[in-house]
């Protein structure tokens, strides 16, 4: 992951459950800036209750939560995740 | 706890100075309060541990390693938390005994028929939770322990989800061992309890070795060996400096719970659970797990179509509502119920109907 992306991120957490979602926890004071980047770089599909932003980027789907978390689905390895994060937070 | 650290902080059972005596008195008084809380016959039946998990490992290593052999069998239910599965899997690899897993019914309740079928004269131990941390199902331990004892086996009960929420009487249940954690009942983290019947504890070897748990460590100059003998119960099982302040904190939590009254706590949580189930089941995209009758506690696992359990948890978190998501350390139960994962709301006595109403309103937005 690039230093620019790392600057937005507090922690990355794996989850248990068969879905193996990955949750990226953004730094609290960076979450709004991160959302602006996502709106610029990815496609916003829809929004739920001003809380959830459903995005797609290439073949990837992910959700941004207003609390500053991004949940990525179906990502197989760390490299893919890092590359994806770099493209989104460019 | 603050009072202890400010005024009485010292190691227990060591010094003869005033602080150490005060700390020892507070620590041992805490043990008495725990014993009374679960109606143990004798205070020496209470061993302080780090929590339920350590208590389970304790029994597995201390009792299991010495009492289970190749041709023996143990019964473990498929609704167990990993802490009541994994230690037995580890010990069974060492000792070679067989673990028979008891099925659940589709609604998550224990399959009693399967339980009875798998309980045989070979069964030496039954591992069962009192309340499932996924479905809130309450197992009838009193009834089951009677059957277990009729077969000459013993039963270890995971009380992590029952002791905080209902009156648990170990003598009435006739549980041989019972484990629970302080942090699930308003106490601090890092403290828990293993209750064991005195007759069993007396026969058991220590789990950990070190200071405090020995009577003597005598060096024999002739053969250059140490001969060790064990302390009395319960100290035989508490090697090293214990979590003194944790035990005192747990006792303070128990005092508070007693003040509120466990029957009141149980009744209030039943009201909350009924209210939640009755209203949640009307939501469009929701699937609730667990029985719909009253034999369950304030733990409600569910899924919402189109969202993973983690999505639901993140969404609730955006509104300041904390729920759990995933397997809840009970992957086998999720597998037999054919679930990828679940979101789980759980209540305690400080929750209100209004809070549940708000929670349901929020879920409706999904
Ligand atoms: C039923 C059950 N058993 C055991 C445990 C493990 O407790 P601890 O992590 O305090 O050891 C838990 C914790 O979630 C539980 O719910």
Short mmCIF file of C-alpha atoms and ligand atoms in Angstrom, two decimals:
data_model
loop_
_atom_site.label_atom_id
_atom_site.label_comp_id
_atom_site.label_asym_id
_atom_site.label_seq_id
_atom_site.Cartn_x
_atom_site.Cartn_y
_atom_site.Cartn_z
CA UNK A 1 0.00 0.00 0.00
CA UNK A 2 1.30 3.45 -0.83
CA UNK A 3 2.17 6.00 1.86
CA UNK A 4 -0.70 8.18 0.60
CA UNK A 5 -3.27 5.44 1.19
CA UNK A 6 -1.72 4.40 4.49
CA UNK A 7 -2.24 7.94 5.71
CA UNK A 8 -6.03 7.45 5.51
CA UNK A 9 -6.13 4.11 7.27
CA UNK A 10 -6.14 3.31 10.97
CA UNK A 11 -6.51 -0.47 10.73
CA UNK A 12 -7.48 -3.31 8.45
CA UNK A 13 -9.51 -6.12 9.97
CA UNK A 14 -10.41 -9.52 8.67
CA UNK A 15 -13.78 -10.94 9.76
CA UNK A 16 -14.94 -14.39 10.72
CA UNK A 17 -17.83 -16.00 8.88
CA UNK A 18 -17.87 -17.82 5.56
CA UNK A 19 -18.04 -14.51 3.65
CA UNK A 20 -14.55 -13.39 4.82
CA UNK A 21 -15.32 -9.72 4.35
CA UNK A 22 -12.49 -7.27 4.94
CA UNK A 23 -13.08 -4.10 6.91
CA UNK A 24 -10.86 -1.08 6.42
CA UNK A 25 -11.12 1.32 9.34
CA UNK A 26 -10.33 4.87 8.25
CA UNK A 27 -8.72 7.43 10.51
CA UNK A 28 -11.56 9.46 11.97
CA UNK A 29 -10.29 12.83 10.77
CA UNK A 30 -9.63 11.45 7.28
CA UNK A 31 -12.93 9.70 6.58
CA UNK A 32 -14.61 12.61 4.83
CA UNK A 33 -11.61 13.17 2.58
CA UNK A 34 -11.54 9.45 1.85
CA UNK A 35 -15.21 9.54 0.85
CA UNK A 36 -14.48 12.39 -1.58
CA UNK A 37 -11.77 10.24 -3.18
CA UNK A 38 -14.10 7.25 -3.44
CA UNK A 39 -16.79 9.42 -5.05
CA UNK A 40 -14.19 10.62 -7.55
CA UNK A 41 -12.55 7.29 -8.35
CA UNK A 42 -15.33 4.70 -8.05
CA UNK A 43 -18.94 4.48 -9.20
CA UNK A 44 -21.59 5.21 -6.60
CA UNK A 45 -24.44 2.75 -7.18
CA UNK A 46 -26.78 3.95 -4.46
CA UNK A 47 -26.98 5.30 -0.96
CA UNK A 48 -28.95 3.97 2.01
CA UNK A 49 -30.15 6.24 4.81
CA UNK A 50 -27.22 8.64 4.29
CA UNK A 51 -25.18 6.03 6.09
CA UNK A 52 -24.17 3.48 3.48
CA UNK A 53 -22.64 4.24 0.10
CA UNK A 54 -22.65 1.28 -2.28
CA UNK A 55 -19.77 1.49 -4.74
CA UNK A 56 -18.36 -0.51 -7.60
CA UNK A 57 -14.88 -0.22 -8.99
CA UNK A 58 -13.99 -2.44 -11.97
CA UNK A 59 -15.09 -5.94 -10.88
CA UNK A 60 -15.08 -5.02 -7.17
CA UNK A 61 -18.02 -4.10 -4.94
CA UNK A 62 -17.63 -2.36 -1.61
CA UNK A 63 -19.56 -0.27 0.87
CA UNK A 64 -18.50 2.88 2.66
CA UNK A 65 -20.12 3.59 6.04
CA UNK A 66 -20.48 7.11 7.36
CA UNK A 67 -18.74 5.96 10.52
CA UNK A 68 -15.55 5.68 8.45
CA UNK A 69 -15.40 2.00 7.61
CA UNK A 70 -15.15 0.42 4.20
CA UNK A 71 -16.21 -3.18 3.78
CA UNK A 72 -14.74 -5.06 0.83
CA UNK A 73 -16.26 -8.29 -0.44
CA UNK A 74 -14.63 -11.31 -2.01
CA UNK A 75 -11.04 -10.07 -1.93
CA UNK A 76 -8.75 -13.08 -1.99
CA UNK A 77 -5.39 -11.71 -0.92
CA UNK A 78 -3.65 -8.76 0.67
CA UNK A 79 -1.92 -7.70 -2.55
CA UNK A 80 -5.22 -7.28 -4.40
CA UNK A 81 -6.61 -5.33 -1.47
CA UNK A 82 -3.60 -3.02 -1.29
CA UNK A 83 -3.70 -2.36 -5.03
CA UNK A 84 -7.41 -1.66 -4.88
CA UNK A 85 -7.05 0.71 -1.94
CA UNK A 86 -4.27 2.57 -3.74
CA UNK A 87 -6.42 3.06 -6.84
CA UNK A 88 -9.39 4.23 -4.76
CA UNK A 89 -7.56 6.68 -2.53
CA UNK A 90 -5.33 8.07 -5.26
CA UNK B 1 -11.12 -1.68 42.37
CA UNK B 2 -9.85 1.88 42.57
CA UNK B 3 -10.19 1.67 46.34
CA UNK B 4 -8.14 -1.54 46.38
CA UNK B 5 -5.33 -0.08 44.29
CA UNK B 6 -5.31 3.12 46.30
CA UNK B 7 -5.48 1.61 49.76
CA UNK B 8 -4.80 -2.11 49.92
CA UNK B 9 -2.64 -3.06 46.97
CA UNK B 10 -0.30 -5.91 47.87
CA UNK B 11 0.23 -9.54 46.98
CA UNK B 12 -1.95 -12.15 48.68
CA UNK B 13 -0.99 -15.09 50.90
CA UNK B 14 2.62 -13.88 51.08
CA UNK B 15 3.65 -11.16 53.45
CA UNK B 16 2.75 -10.83 57.08
CA UNK B 17 2.54 -7.07 56.73
CA UNK B 18 -0.78 -5.31 57.10
CA UNK B 19 -1.32 -4.53 53.41
CA UNK B 20 -0.83 -8.13 52.38
CA UNK B 21 -3.22 -9.33 55.06
CA UNK B 22 -5.83 -6.79 53.93
CA UNK B 23 -5.42 -7.78 50.30
CA UNK B 24 -5.69 -11.48 51.22
CA UNK B 25 -8.84 -10.86 53.20
CA UNK B 26 -10.45 -8.94 50.33
CA UNK B 27 -9.44 -11.59 47.80
CA UNK B 28 -10.75 -14.48 49.88
CA UNK B 29 -13.93 -12.60 50.71
CA UNK B 30 -14.50 -12.28 46.98
CA UNK B 31 -14.24 -16.03 46.66
CA UNK B 32 -16.91 -16.41 49.37
CA UNK B 33 -19.21 -14.05 47.50
CA UNK B 34 -18.78 -16.03 44.28
CA UNK B 35 -19.48 -19.28 46.16
CA UNK B 36 -22.69 -17.84 47.61
CA UNK B 37 -23.75 -16.41 44.25
CA UNK B 38 -23.82 -19.84 42.59
CA UNK B 39 -24.65 -21.69 45.82
CA UNK B 40 -21.49 -23.78 45.95
CA UNK B 41 -21.41 -26.10 48.95
CA UNK B 42 -17.90 -25.07 49.90
CA UNK B 43 -15.83 -21.97 49.21
CA UNK B 44 -12.86 -24.16 48.24
CA UNK B 45 -14.82 -25.25 45.17
CA UNK B 46 -14.24 -21.81 43.60
CA UNK B 47 -11.07 -21.40 41.54
CA UNK B 48 -10.30 -18.03 40.02
CA UNK B 49 -9.26 -18.20 36.37
CA UNK B 50 -8.81 -15.70 33.55
CA UNK B 51 -12.27 -16.53 32.24
CA UNK B 52 -14.43 -19.30 30.84
CA UNK B 53 -11.85 -20.29 28.25
CA UNK B 54 -9.12 -20.81 30.79
CA UNK B 55 -11.53 -22.71 33.04
CA UNK B 56 -12.37 -25.11 30.19
CA UNK B 57 -8.69 -25.63 29.39
CA UNK B 58 -8.11 -26.16 33.09
CA UNK B 59 -10.55 -29.07 33.23
CA UNK B 60 -9.30 -30.46 29.92
CA UNK B 61 -5.66 -30.52 31.05
CA UNK B 62 -6.09 -31.20 34.72
CA UNK B 63 -8.97 -33.67 34.67
CA UNK B 64 -9.10 -34.79 31.04
CA UNK B 65 -5.44 -35.58 30.60
CA UNK B 66 -5.46 -37.78 33.68
CA UNK B 67 -8.87 -39.42 33.42
CA UNK B 68 -9.62 -39.98 29.74
CA UNK B 69 -8.14 -42.87 27.84
CA UNK B 70 -8.20 -44.56 24.49
CA UNK B 71 -11.50 -46.43 24.77
CA UNK B 72 -13.34 -43.59 26.48
CA UNK B 73 -15.79 -41.24 24.83
CA UNK B 74 -16.93 -37.74 25.60
CA UNK B 75 -20.01 -35.90 24.36
CA UNK B 76 -19.76 -32.34 23.14
CA UNK B 77 -22.75 -30.48 21.74
CA UNK B 78 -22.50 -28.79 18.37
CA UNK B 79 -23.86 -25.60 19.88
CA UNK B 80 -20.72 -25.06 21.94
CA UNK B 81 -18.50 -22.02 21.89
CA UNK B 82 -15.04 -22.91 20.58
CA UNK B 83 -13.73 -22.75 24.14
CA UNK B 84 -15.69 -25.92 24.93
CA UNK B 85 -14.61 -27.71 21.75
CA UNK B 86 -10.98 -26.91 21.05
CA UNK B 87 -9.47 -27.93 24.44
CA UNK B 88 -11.16 -31.34 24.09
CA UNK B 89 -9.92 -31.74 20.54
CA UNK B 90 -6.38 -31.01 21.76
CA UNK B 91 -6.57 -33.46 24.66
CA UNK B 92 -8.22 -36.15 22.54
CA UNK B 93 -5.23 -36.05 20.17
CA UNK B 94 -2.94 -36.70 23.14
CA UNK B 95 -5.04 -39.32 24.93
CA UNK B 96 -6.79 -40.94 21.97
CA UNK B 97 -10.37 -40.88 23.29
CA UNK B 98 -13.32 -40.28 21.01
CA UNK B 99 -15.40 -37.11 20.86
CA UNK B 100 -19.03 -37.63 19.88
CA UNK B 101 -20.77 -34.47 18.79
CA UNK B 102 -24.44 -34.03 19.66
CA UNK B 103 -26.64 -32.50 16.98
CA UNK B 104 -29.02 -29.63 17.29
CA UNK B 105 -32.53 -29.38 15.90
CA UNK B 106 -33.17 -26.98 12.98
CA UNK B 107 -34.27 -24.28 15.46
CA UNK B 108 -30.93 -24.52 17.28
CA UNK B 109 -32.18 -26.42 20.35
CA UNK B 110 -30.31 -29.48 21.56
CA UNK B 111 -31.41 -32.70 19.90
CA UNK B 112 -32.24 -34.65 23.05
CA UNK B 113 -32.78 -37.88 21.15
CA UNK B 114 -29.29 -37.65 19.64
CA UNK B 115 -27.94 -36.76 23.09
CA UNK B 116 -29.52 -39.83 24.64
CA UNK B 117 -28.44 -42.09 21.78
CA UNK B 118 -24.83 -41.00 22.00
CA UNK B 119 -24.63 -41.24 25.78
CA UNK B 120 -23.31 -44.73 26.57
CA UNK B 121 -21.42 -46.56 29.27
CA UNK B 122 -18.23 -45.47 27.46
CA UNK B 123 -19.08 -41.80 27.98
CA UNK B 124 -16.96 -40.27 30.71
CA UNK B 125 -17.70 -36.59 30.24
CA UNK B 126 -20.38 -34.34 28.74
CA UNK B 127 -19.54 -30.76 27.68
CA UNK B 128 -22.54 -28.52 27.35
CA UNK B 129 -23.38 -24.88 27.50
CA UNK B 130 -26.20 -23.68 29.71
CA UNK B 131 -27.19 -20.97 27.25
CA UNK B 132 -26.06 -20.81 23.63
CA UNK B 133 -24.24 -17.59 22.77
CA UNK B 134 -25.70 -17.77 19.25
CA UNK B 135 -29.35 -18.71 19.63
CA UNK B 136 -29.98 -17.91 23.30
CA UNK B 137 -31.32 -21.47 23.73
CA UNK B 138 -31.44 -22.49 27.39
CA UNK B 139 -30.46 -26.11 28.01
CA UNK B 140 -32.19 -27.98 30.80
CA UNK B 141 -29.01 -28.78 32.69
CA UNK B 142 -30.80 -30.18 35.73
CA UNK B 143 -32.56 -32.79 33.60
CA UNK B 144 -29.49 -33.54 31.47
CA UNK B 145 -27.06 -33.83 34.39
CA UNK B 146 -29.34 -36.44 35.95
CA UNK B 147 -29.15 -38.58 32.80
CA UNK B 148 -25.39 -38.02 32.55
CA UNK B 149 -24.88 -39.14 36.16
CA UNK B 150 -27.07 -42.19 35.62
CA UNK B 151 -24.45 -43.29 33.08
CA UNK B 152 -21.64 -42.67 35.55
CA UNK B 153 -20.29 -39.72 33.56
CA UNK B 154 -19.69 -36.15 34.70
CA UNK B 155 -20.84 -32.88 33.14
CA UNK B 156 -18.99 -29.61 32.58
CA UNK B 157 -21.33 -26.69 32.06
CA UNK B 158 -20.34 -23.54 30.18
CA UNK B 159 -22.14 -20.91 32.23
CA UNK B 160 -20.67 -17.90 30.40
CA UNK B 161 -24.10 -16.84 29.16
CA UNK B 162 -26.26 -18.09 32.03
CA UNK B 163 -24.55 -16.94 35.23
CA UNK B 164 -24.83 -13.23 34.26
CA UNK B 165 -28.50 -13.50 33.30
CA UNK B 166 -30.29 -15.92 35.63
CA UNK B 167 -30.04 -17.47 39.05
CA UNK B 168 -27.65 -20.40 38.71
CA UNK B 169 -27.50 -22.86 41.57
CA UNK B 170 -24.77 -25.45 41.03
CA UNK B 171 -26.16 -27.79 43.66
CA UNK B 172 -29.64 -27.71 42.17
CA UNK B 173 -28.24 -28.25 38.65
CA UNK B 174 -25.89 -30.92 40.00
CA UNK B 175 -23.16 -29.66 37.67
CA UNK B 176 -19.75 -31.23 38.24
CA UNK B 177 -17.94 -28.24 36.79
CA UNK B 178 -19.23 -24.79 35.84
CA UNK B 179 -17.23 -22.06 34.12
CA UNK B 180 -18.03 -18.37 33.68
CA UNK B 181 -16.39 -15.00 32.97
CA UNK B 182 -16.43 -11.79 34.97
CA UNK B 183 -16.55 -9.45 31.99
CA UNK B 184 -19.97 -10.75 30.91
CA UNK B 185 -21.52 -9.83 34.25
CA UNK B 186 -20.34 -6.25 34.77
CA UNK B 187 -17.00 -7.38 36.18
CA UNK B 188 -13.56 -6.65 34.78
CA UNK B 189 -11.84 -8.58 32.01
CA UNK B 190 -9.22 -11.18 32.87
CA UNK B 191 -11.14 -12.76 35.74
CA UNK B 192 -13.40 -15.78 35.66
CA UNK B 193 -14.36 -18.77 37.69
CA UNK B 194 -14.15 -22.51 37.58
CA UNK B 195 -16.52 -24.17 40.02
CA UNK B 196 -15.77 -27.85 40.61
CA UNK B 197 -17.22 -30.37 43.03
CA UNK B 198 -14.75 -30.77 45.88
CA UNK B 199 -14.48 -34.52 45.47
CA UNK B 200 -13.35 -34.05 41.85
CA UNK B 201 -11.01 -31.14 42.55
CA UNK B 202 -9.34 -33.10 45.32
CA UNK B 203 -8.47 -35.91 42.93
CA UNK B 204 -7.17 -33.60 40.22
CA UNK B 205 -3.58 -32.70 39.48
CA UNK B 206 -2.64 -29.00 39.34
CA UNK B 207 -3.05 -27.19 36.02
CA UNK B 208 -0.20 -24.71 36.54
CA UNK B 209 2.84 -25.11 38.72
CA UNK B 210 4.72 -22.43 40.63
CA UNK B 211 4.46 -20.39 43.76
CA UNK B 212 1.43 -20.47 46.03
CA UNK B 213 0.09 -23.82 44.74
CA UNK B 214 2.67 -25.91 46.61
CA UNK B 215 2.94 -27.00 50.22
CA UNK B 216 6.61 -27.94 49.98
CA UNK B 217 9.37 -28.03 47.44
CA UNK B 218 12.08 -29.96 49.23
CA UNK B 219 15.47 -30.39 47.69
CA UNK B 220 16.93 -33.83 48.33
CA UNK B 221 20.71 -33.40 48.53
CA UNK B 222 21.31 -37.11 48.06
CA UNK B 223 19.59 -37.65 44.73
CA UNK B 224 19.70 -33.99 43.71
CA UNK B 225 15.92 -33.90 43.06
CA UNK B 226 13.07 -31.74 44.29
CA UNK B 227 10.08 -33.34 45.93
CA UNK B 228 6.91 -31.29 45.65
CA UNK B 229 3.61 -31.54 47.45
CA UNK B 230 0.50 -29.50 46.74
CA UNK B 231 -1.30 -26.85 48.74
CA UNK B 232 -4.90 -27.36 49.82
CA UNK B 233 -7.93 -26.48 47.73
CA UNK B 234 -8.47 -24.03 46.13
CA UNK B 235 -4.91 -22.66 46.22
CA UNK B 236 -3.52 -25.87 44.72
CA UNK B 237 -4.95 -24.56 41.46
CA UNK B 238 -3.91 -20.91 41.70
CA UNK B 239 -0.22 -20.83 40.88
CA UNK B 240 1.61 -17.51 41.00
CA UNK B 241 0.18 -14.09 41.76
CA UNK B 242 -3.54 -14.19 40.96
CA UNK B 243 -5.65 -11.42 39.49
CA UNK B 244 -6.40 -10.03 42.93
CA UNK B 245 -8.07 -6.83 41.85
CA UNK B 246 -10.04 -8.70 39.18
CA UNK B 247 -11.51 -11.00 41.82
CA UNK B 248 -12.40 -8.01 43.98
CA UNK B 249 -14.01 -6.33 40.96
CA UNK B 250 -16.01 -9.47 40.19
CA UNK B 251 -17.26 -9.59 43.78
CA UNK B 252 -18.32 -5.94 43.51
CA UNK B 253 -20.24 -6.80 40.32
CA UNK B 254 -21.92 -9.71 42.10
CA UNK B 255 -22.92 -7.44 44.96
CA UNK B 256 -24.55 -5.11 42.46
CA UNK B 257 -26.30 -7.95 40.61
CA UNK B 258 -27.59 -9.31 43.92
CA UNK B 259 -28.88 -5.86 44.76
CA UNK B 260 -30.84 -5.73 41.51
CA UNK B 261 -31.81 -9.39 42.06
CA UNK B 262 -31.19 -12.14 39.52
CA UNK B 263 -34.90 -12.97 39.23
CA UNK B 264 -35.66 -9.35 38.31
CA UNK B 265 -32.82 -9.39 35.78
CA UNK B 266 -34.11 -12.59 34.19
CA UNK B 267 -37.70 -11.31 34.06
CA UNK B 268 -36.68 -7.97 32.51
CA UNK B 269 -34.57 -9.67 29.85
CA UNK B 270 -37.43 -12.02 29.04
CA UNK B 271 -39.66 -9.00 28.44
CA UNK B 272 -37.03 -7.40 26.20
CA UNK B 273 -36.50 -10.63 24.26
CA UNK B 274 -40.21 -11.20 23.65
CA UNK B 275 -40.66 -7.61 22.56
CA UNK B 276 -37.68 -7.82 20.22
CA UNK B 277 -38.67 -11.14 18.64
CA UNK B 278 -42.31 -10.14 18.18
CA UNK B 279 -41.31 -6.95 16.39
CA UNK B 280 -38.24 -8.14 14.52
CA UNK B 281 -40.08 -11.03 12.94
CA UNK B 282 -42.36 -8.58 11.12
CA UNK B 283 -39.44 -6.97 9.29
CA UNK B 284 -39.35 -7.69 5.60
CA UNK B 285 -35.93 -9.06 4.89
CA UNK B 286 -35.04 -10.57 8.25
CA UNK B 287 -34.44 -14.20 9.22
CA UNK B 288 -34.31 -14.90 12.95
CA UNK B 289 -32.57 -17.95 14.38
CA UNK B 290 -33.38 -19.90 17.49
CA UNK B 291 -36.66 -21.07 18.97
CA UNK B 292 -39.64 -18.73 19.11
CA UNK B 293 -40.97 -20.08 22.42
CA UNK B 294 -39.95 -18.71 25.78
CA UNK B 295 -37.10 -21.13 26.44
CA UNK B 296 -34.44 -18.68 25.33
CA UNK B 297 -32.55 -15.70 26.63
CA UNK B 298 -31.76 -12.21 25.42
CA UNK B 299 -29.51 -13.22 22.54
CA UNK B 300 -30.99 -12.82 19.07
CA UNK B 301 -29.07 -13.87 15.98
CA UNK B 302 -30.39 -12.89 12.58
CA UNK B 303 -29.56 -12.10 8.99
CA UNK B 304 -30.94 -9.49 6.62
CA UNK B 305 -31.27 -10.45 2.96
CA UNK B 306 -28.76 -8.66 0.77
CA UNK B 307 -26.39 -7.76 3.59
CA UNK B 308 -23.65 -9.73 5.26
CA UNK B 309 -23.72 -9.85 9.05
CA UNK B 310 -20.73 -7.50 9.08
CA UNK B 311 -22.63 -5.01 6.95
CA UNK B 312 -25.50 -5.06 9.41
CA UNK B 313 -23.09 -4.59 12.32
CA UNK B 314 -21.34 -1.69 10.60
CA UNK B 315 -24.67 -0.09 9.80
CA UNK B 316 -25.85 -0.35 13.41
CA UNK B 317 -22.47 0.95 14.57
CA UNK B 318 -23.03 4.09 12.50
CA UNK B 319 -25.94 4.78 14.85
CA UNK B 320 -23.97 3.91 17.98
CA UNK B 321 -25.52 0.49 18.40
CA UNK B 322 -23.05 -2.30 19.12
CA UNK B 323 -23.95 -5.74 17.83
CA UNK B 324 -21.69 -8.64 16.91
CA UNK B 325 -21.26 -10.31 13.56
CA UNK B 326 -19.59 -13.45 12.26
CA UNK B 327 -19.49 -16.89 13.83
CA UNK B 328 -19.42 -15.70 17.47
CA UNK B 329 -16.76 -18.38 18.10
CA UNK B 330 -19.34 -21.06 17.28
CA UNK B 331 -18.49 -22.07 13.74
CA UNK B 332 -19.81 -25.68 13.95
CA UNK B 333 -23.27 -24.42 14.93
CA UNK B 334 -23.28 -22.07 11.95
CA UNK B 335 -22.25 -24.97 9.72
CA UNK B 336 -25.05 -27.29 10.86
CA UNK B 337 -27.59 -24.50 10.57
CA UNK B 338 -26.13 -23.78 7.12
CA UNK B 339 -25.31 -20.16 7.89
CA UNK B 340 -22.47 -18.11 6.45
CA UNK B 341 -22.45 -15.94 9.56
CA UNK B 342 -24.99 -14.09 11.71
CA UNK B 343 -25.54 -10.68 13.21
CA UNK B 344 -26.31 -10.88 16.91
CA UNK B 345 -28.06 -8.47 19.23
CA UNK B 346 -27.78 -9.21 22.93
CA UNK B 347 -29.42 -7.51 25.87
CA UNK B 348 -28.61 -6.99 29.50
CA UNK B 349 -30.75 -5.66 32.30
CA UNK B 350 -29.74 -2.05 31.63
CA UNK B 351 -31.31 -2.15 28.15
CA UNK B 352 -34.79 -0.77 27.60
CA UNK B 353 -37.75 -1.42 25.31
CA UNK B 354 -37.17 2.05 23.81
CA UNK B 355 -33.63 1.08 22.84
CA UNK B 356 -34.91 -2.05 21.13
CA UNK B 357 -37.58 -0.02 19.33
CA UNK B 358 -34.84 2.30 18.05
CA UNK B 359 -32.74 -0.69 16.99
CA UNK B 360 -35.66 -2.08 14.99
CA UNK B 361 -36.33 1.32 13.36
CA UNK B 362 -32.71 1.42 12.27
CA UNK B 363 -32.84 -2.08 10.80
CA UNK B 364 -35.92 -1.03 8.85
CA UNK B 365 -33.79 1.43 6.93
CA UNK B 366 -31.79 -1.41 5.38
C1 LIG C 1 -21.02 -19.41 25.70
C2 LIG C 1 -19.62 -18.88 25.82
N1 LIG C 1 -18.65 -19.68 26.26
C3 LIG C 1 -17.39 -19.26 26.41
C4 LIG C 1 -17.02 -17.97 26.10
C5 LIG C 1 -15.60 -17.56 26.27
O1 LIG C 1 -15.48 -16.62 27.29
P1 LIG C 1 -14.09 -15.90 27.59
O2 LIG C 1 -13.64 -15.29 26.29
O3 LIG C 1 -14.43 -14.89 28.63
O4 LIG C 1 -13.15 -16.93 28.08
C6 LIG C 1 -17.99 -17.10 25.63
C7 LIG C 1 -17.62 -15.73 25.21
O5 LIG C 1 -18.12 -15.15 24.33
C8 LIG C 1 -19.33 -17.56 25.50
O6 LIG C 1 -20.30 -16.75 25.05
#
